[in-house]
PDB file of C-alpha atoms in Angstrom:
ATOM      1  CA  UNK A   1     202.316 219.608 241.622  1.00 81.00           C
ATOM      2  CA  UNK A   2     203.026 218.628 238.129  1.00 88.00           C
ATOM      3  CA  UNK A   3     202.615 222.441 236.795  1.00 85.00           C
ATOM      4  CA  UNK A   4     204.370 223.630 239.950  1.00 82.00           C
ATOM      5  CA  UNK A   5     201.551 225.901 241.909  1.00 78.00           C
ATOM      6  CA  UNK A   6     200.385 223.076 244.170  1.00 81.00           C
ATOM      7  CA  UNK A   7     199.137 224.443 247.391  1.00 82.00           C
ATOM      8  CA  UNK A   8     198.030 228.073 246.628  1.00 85.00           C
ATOM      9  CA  UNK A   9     195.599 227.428 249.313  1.00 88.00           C
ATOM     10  CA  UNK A  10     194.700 231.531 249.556  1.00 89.00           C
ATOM     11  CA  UNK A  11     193.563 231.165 245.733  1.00 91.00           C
ATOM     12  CA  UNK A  12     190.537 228.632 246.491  1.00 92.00           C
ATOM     13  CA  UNK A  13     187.249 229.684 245.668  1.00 93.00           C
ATOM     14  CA  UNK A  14     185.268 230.116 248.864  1.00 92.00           C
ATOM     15  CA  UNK A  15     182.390 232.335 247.365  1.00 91.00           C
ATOM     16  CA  UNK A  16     181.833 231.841 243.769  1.00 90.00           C
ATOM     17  CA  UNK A  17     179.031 234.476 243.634  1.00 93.00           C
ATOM     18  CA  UNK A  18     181.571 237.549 245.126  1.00 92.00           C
ATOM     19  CA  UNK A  19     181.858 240.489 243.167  1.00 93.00           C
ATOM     20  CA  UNK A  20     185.869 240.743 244.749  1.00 92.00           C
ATOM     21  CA  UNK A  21     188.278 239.422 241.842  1.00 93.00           C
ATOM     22  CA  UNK A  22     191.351 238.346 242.793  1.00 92.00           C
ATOM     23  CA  UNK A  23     194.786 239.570 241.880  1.00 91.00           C
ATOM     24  CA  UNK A  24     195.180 235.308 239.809  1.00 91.00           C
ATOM     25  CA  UNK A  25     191.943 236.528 238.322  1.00 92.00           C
ATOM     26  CA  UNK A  26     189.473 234.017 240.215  1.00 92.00           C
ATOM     27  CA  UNK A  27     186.227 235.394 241.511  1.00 94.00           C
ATOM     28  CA  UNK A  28     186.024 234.913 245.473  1.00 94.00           C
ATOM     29  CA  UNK A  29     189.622 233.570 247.005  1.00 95.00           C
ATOM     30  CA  UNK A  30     189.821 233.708 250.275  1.00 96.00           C
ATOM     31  CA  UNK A  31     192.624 236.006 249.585  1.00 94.00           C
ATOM     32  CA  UNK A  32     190.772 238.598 247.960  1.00 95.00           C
ATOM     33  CA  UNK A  33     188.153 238.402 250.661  1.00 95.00           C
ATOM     34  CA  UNK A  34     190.126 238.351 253.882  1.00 95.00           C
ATOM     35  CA  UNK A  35     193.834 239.350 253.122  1.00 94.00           C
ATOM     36  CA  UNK A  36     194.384 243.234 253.654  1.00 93.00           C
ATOM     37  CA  UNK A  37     193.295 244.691 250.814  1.00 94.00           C
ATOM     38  CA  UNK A  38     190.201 242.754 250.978  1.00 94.00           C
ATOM     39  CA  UNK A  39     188.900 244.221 254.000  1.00 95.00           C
ATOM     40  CA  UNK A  40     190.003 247.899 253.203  1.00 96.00           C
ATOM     41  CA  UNK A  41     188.087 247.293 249.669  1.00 96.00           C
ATOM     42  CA  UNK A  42     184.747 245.266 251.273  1.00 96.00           C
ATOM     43  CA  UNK A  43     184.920 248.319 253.835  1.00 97.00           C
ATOM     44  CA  UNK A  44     185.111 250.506 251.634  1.00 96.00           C
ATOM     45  CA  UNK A  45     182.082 249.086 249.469  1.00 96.00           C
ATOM     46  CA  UNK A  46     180.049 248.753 252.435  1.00 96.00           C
ATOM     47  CA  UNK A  47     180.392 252.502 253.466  1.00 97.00           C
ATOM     48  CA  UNK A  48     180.174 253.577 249.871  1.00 95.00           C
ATOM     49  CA  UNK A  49     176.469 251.431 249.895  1.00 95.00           C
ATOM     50  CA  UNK A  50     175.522 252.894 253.400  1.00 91.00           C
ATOM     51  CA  UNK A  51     175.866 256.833 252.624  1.00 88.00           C
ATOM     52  CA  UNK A  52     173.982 257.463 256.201  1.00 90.00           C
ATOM     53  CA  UNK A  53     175.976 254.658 258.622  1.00 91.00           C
ATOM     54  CA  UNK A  54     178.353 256.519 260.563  1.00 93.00           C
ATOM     55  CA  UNK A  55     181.998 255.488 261.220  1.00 96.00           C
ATOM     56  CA  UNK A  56     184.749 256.161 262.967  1.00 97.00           C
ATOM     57  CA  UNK A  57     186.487 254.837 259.543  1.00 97.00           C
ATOM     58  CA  UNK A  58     184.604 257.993 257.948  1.00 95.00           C
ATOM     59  CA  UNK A  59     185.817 260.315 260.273  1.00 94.00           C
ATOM     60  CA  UNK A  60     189.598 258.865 260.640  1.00 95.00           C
ATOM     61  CA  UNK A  61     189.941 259.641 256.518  1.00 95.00           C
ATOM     62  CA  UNK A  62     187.918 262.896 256.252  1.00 93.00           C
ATOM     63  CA  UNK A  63     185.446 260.601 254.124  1.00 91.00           C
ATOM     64  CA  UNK A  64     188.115 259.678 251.459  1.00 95.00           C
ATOM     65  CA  UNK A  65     187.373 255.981 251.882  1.00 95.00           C
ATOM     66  CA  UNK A  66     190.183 255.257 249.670  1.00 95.00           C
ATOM     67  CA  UNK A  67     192.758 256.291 252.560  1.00 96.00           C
ATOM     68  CA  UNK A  68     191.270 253.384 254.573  1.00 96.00           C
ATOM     69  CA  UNK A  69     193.997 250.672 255.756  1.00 95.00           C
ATOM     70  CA  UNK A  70     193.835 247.316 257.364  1.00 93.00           C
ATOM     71  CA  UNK A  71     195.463 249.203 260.553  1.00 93.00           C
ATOM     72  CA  UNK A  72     192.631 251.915 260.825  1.00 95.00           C
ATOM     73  CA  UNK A  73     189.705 249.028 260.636  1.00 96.00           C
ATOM     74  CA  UNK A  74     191.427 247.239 263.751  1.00 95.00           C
ATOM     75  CA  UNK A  75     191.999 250.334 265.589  1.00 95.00           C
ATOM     76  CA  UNK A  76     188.785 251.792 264.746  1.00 97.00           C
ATOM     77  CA  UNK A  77     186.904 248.045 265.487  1.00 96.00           C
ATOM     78  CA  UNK A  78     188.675 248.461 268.797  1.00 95.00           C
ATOM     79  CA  UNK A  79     187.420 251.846 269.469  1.00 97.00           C
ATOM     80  CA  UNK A  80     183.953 250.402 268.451  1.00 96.00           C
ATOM     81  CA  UNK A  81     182.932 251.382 265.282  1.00 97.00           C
ATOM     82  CA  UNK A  82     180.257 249.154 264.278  1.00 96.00           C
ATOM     83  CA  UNK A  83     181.192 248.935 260.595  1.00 97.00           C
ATOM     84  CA  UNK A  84     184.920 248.086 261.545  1.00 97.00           C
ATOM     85  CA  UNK A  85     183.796 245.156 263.754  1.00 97.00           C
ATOM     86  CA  UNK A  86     181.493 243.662 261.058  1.00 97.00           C
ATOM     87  CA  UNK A  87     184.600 243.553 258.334  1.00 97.00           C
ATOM     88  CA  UNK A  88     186.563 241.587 260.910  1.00 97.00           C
ATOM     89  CA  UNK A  89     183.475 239.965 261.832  1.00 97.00           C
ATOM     90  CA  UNK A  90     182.833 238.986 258.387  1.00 97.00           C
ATOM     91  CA  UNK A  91     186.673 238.041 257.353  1.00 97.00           C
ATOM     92  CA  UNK A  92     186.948 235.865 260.481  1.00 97.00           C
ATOM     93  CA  UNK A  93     184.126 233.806 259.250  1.00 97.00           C
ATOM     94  CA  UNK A  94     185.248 233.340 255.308  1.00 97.00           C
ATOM     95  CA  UNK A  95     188.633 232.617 257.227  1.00 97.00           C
ATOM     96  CA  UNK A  96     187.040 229.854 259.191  1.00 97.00           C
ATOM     97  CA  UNK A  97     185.017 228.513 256.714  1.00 97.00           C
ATOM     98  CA  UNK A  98     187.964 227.788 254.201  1.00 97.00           C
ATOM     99  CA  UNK A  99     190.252 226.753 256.998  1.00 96.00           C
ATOM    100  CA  UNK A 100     187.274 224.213 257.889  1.00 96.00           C
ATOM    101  CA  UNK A 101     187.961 223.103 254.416  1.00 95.00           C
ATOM    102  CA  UNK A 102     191.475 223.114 255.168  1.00 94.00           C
ATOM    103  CA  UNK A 103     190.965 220.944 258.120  1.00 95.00           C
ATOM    104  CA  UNK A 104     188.709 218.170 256.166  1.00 94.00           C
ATOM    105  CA  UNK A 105     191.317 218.171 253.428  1.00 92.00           C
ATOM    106  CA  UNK A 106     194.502 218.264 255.244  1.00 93.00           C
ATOM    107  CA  UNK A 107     193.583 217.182 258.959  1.00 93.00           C
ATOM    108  CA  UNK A 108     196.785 219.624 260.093  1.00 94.00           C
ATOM    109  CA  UNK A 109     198.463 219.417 263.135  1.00 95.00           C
ATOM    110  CA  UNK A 110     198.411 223.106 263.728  1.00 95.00           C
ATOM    111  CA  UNK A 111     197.334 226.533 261.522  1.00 94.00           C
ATOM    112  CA  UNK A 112     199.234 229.112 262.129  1.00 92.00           C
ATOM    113  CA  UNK A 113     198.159 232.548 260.447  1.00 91.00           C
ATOM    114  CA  UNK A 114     200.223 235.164 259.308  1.00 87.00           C
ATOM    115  CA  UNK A 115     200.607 238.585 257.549  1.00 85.00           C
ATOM    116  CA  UNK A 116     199.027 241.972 258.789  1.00 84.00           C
ATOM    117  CA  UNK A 117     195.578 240.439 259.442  1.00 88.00           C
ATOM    118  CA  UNK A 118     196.845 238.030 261.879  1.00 89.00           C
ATOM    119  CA  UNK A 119     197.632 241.275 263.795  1.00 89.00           C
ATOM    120  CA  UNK A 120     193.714 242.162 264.299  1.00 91.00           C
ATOM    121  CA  UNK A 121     194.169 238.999 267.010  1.00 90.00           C
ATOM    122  CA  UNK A 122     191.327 237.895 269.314  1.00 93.00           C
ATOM    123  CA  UNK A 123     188.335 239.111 267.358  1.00 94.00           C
ATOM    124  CA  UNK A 124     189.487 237.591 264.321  1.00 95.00           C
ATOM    125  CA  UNK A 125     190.287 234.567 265.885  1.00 95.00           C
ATOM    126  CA  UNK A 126     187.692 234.097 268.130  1.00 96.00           C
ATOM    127  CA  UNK A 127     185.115 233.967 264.845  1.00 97.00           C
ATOM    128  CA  UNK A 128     187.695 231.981 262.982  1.00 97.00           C
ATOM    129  CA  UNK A 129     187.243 229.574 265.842  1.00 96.00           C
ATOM    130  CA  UNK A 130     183.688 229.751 266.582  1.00 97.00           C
ATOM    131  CA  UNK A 131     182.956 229.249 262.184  1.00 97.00           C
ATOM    132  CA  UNK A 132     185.300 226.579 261.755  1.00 97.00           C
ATOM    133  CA  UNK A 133     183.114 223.438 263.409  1.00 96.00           C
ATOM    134  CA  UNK A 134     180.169 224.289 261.233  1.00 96.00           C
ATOM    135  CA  UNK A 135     181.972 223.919 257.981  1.00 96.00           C
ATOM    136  CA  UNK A 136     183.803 220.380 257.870  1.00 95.00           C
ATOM    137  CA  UNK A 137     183.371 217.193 258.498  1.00 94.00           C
ATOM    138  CA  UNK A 138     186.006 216.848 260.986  1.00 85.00           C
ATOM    139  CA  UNK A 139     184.251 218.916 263.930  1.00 90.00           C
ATOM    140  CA  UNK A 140     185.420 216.856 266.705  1.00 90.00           C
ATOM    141  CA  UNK A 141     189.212 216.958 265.609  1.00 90.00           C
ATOM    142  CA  UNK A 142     188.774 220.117 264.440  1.00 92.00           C
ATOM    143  CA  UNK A 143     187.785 222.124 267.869  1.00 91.00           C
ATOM    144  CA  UNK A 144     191.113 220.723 269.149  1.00 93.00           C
ATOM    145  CA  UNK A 145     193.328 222.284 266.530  1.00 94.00           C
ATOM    146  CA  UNK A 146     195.453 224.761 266.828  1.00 95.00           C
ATOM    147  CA  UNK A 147     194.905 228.292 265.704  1.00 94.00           C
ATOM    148  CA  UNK A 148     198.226 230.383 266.006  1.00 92.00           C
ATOM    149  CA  UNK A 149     199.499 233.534 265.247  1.00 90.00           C
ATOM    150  CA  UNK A 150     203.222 233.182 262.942  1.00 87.00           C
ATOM    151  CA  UNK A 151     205.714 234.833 265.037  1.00 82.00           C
ATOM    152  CA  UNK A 152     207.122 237.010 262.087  1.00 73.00           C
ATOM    153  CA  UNK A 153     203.052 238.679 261.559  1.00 60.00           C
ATOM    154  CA  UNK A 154     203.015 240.499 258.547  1.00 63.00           C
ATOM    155  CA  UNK A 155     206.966 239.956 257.873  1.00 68.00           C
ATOM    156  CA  UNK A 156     206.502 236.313 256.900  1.00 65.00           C
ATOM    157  CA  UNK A 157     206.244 236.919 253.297  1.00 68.00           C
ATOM    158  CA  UNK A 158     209.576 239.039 253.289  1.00 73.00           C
ATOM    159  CA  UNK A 159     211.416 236.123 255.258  1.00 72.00           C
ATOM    160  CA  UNK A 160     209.618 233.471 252.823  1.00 70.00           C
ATOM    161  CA  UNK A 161     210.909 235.088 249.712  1.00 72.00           C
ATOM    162  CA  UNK A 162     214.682 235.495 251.046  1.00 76.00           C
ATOM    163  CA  UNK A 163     214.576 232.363 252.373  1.00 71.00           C
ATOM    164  CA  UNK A 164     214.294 230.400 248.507  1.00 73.00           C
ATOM    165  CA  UNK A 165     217.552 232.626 247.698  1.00 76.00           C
ATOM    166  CA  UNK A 166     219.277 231.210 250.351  1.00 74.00           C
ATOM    167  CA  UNK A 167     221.089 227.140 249.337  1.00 72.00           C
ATOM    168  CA  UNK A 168     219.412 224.389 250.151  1.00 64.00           C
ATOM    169  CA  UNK A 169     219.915 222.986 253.147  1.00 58.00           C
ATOM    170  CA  UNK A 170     221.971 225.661 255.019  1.00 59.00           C
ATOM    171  CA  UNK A 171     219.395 225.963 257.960  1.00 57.00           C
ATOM    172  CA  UNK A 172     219.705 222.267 258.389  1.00 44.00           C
ATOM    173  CA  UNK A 173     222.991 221.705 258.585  1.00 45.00           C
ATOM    174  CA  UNK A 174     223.561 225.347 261.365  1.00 45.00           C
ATOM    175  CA  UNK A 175     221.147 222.878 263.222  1.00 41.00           C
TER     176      UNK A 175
END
């Protein structure tokens, strides 16, 4: 773009009424709704709000919600705590409703998700996949896309950053 941050598709607005800011300072990104920290802090909230809910999330941090990570609300999801599954739950559908966008905007060949809640796998996906035809206008196309998991998970930002250090066109010419 002409101010250079074209494509910060993580920092669109998909609920403009969320109390989660985002790290840019927008109210509602997907990212501050469904990357990591998100879930651990919308978690957190929920068990904060629900005193008498039990959880396995409660138990795992000796009720020092703050200790929560994005690992302990898959394993704990797994294990079938009910507040665990509704995070994912919940992050697989904002995740499929601004991919949907994604889709009608961009009408991708592929989507391929990465970082360390692409690890939460077949839950996640399966709502990502299930929201996405309700939200664009592309249904048809859209049920046929698709949905992968980046090979390098939760290293992809790591390899993404070393990789604008290294010269232009190196990879192409190993080829």
């Amino acid at each position: 773009g002409k101010n250079g941050v074209a494509a910060e598709g993580g920092h669109v607005t998909i609920d403009y009424k969320s109390p989660y800011r985002c790290g840019c300072g927008t109210l509602g990104c997907i990212e501050a709704l469904a990357a990591g920290p998100g879930l651990v802090r919308r978690a957190r909230v929920k068990l904060e709000q629900e005193h008498s809910v039990p959880s396995l999330l409660r138990e795992r941090t000796q009720n020092h919600l703050s200790r929560i990570t994005p690992e302990m609300i898959e394993e704990t999801a797994q294990a079938g705590d009910d507040v665990a599954k509704f995070i994912i739950d919940e992050t697989g559908f904002f995740l499929g409703a601004w991919l949907a966008a994604m889709i009608s905007l961009l009408d991708p060949d592929a989507i391929v998700i990465g970082g360390g809640v692409s690890r939460i796998g077949k839950p996640l996906f399966d709502k990502i996949r299930e929201t996405i035809p309700h939200y664009t206008i592309n249904r048809r196309f859209a049920v046929k896309t698709p949905i992968l998991t980046a090979k390098l998970q939760k290293n992809v930002g790591v390899y993404g950053a070393a990789a604008l250090l290294q010269p232009a066109g190196v990879e192409a010419e190993r080829g």
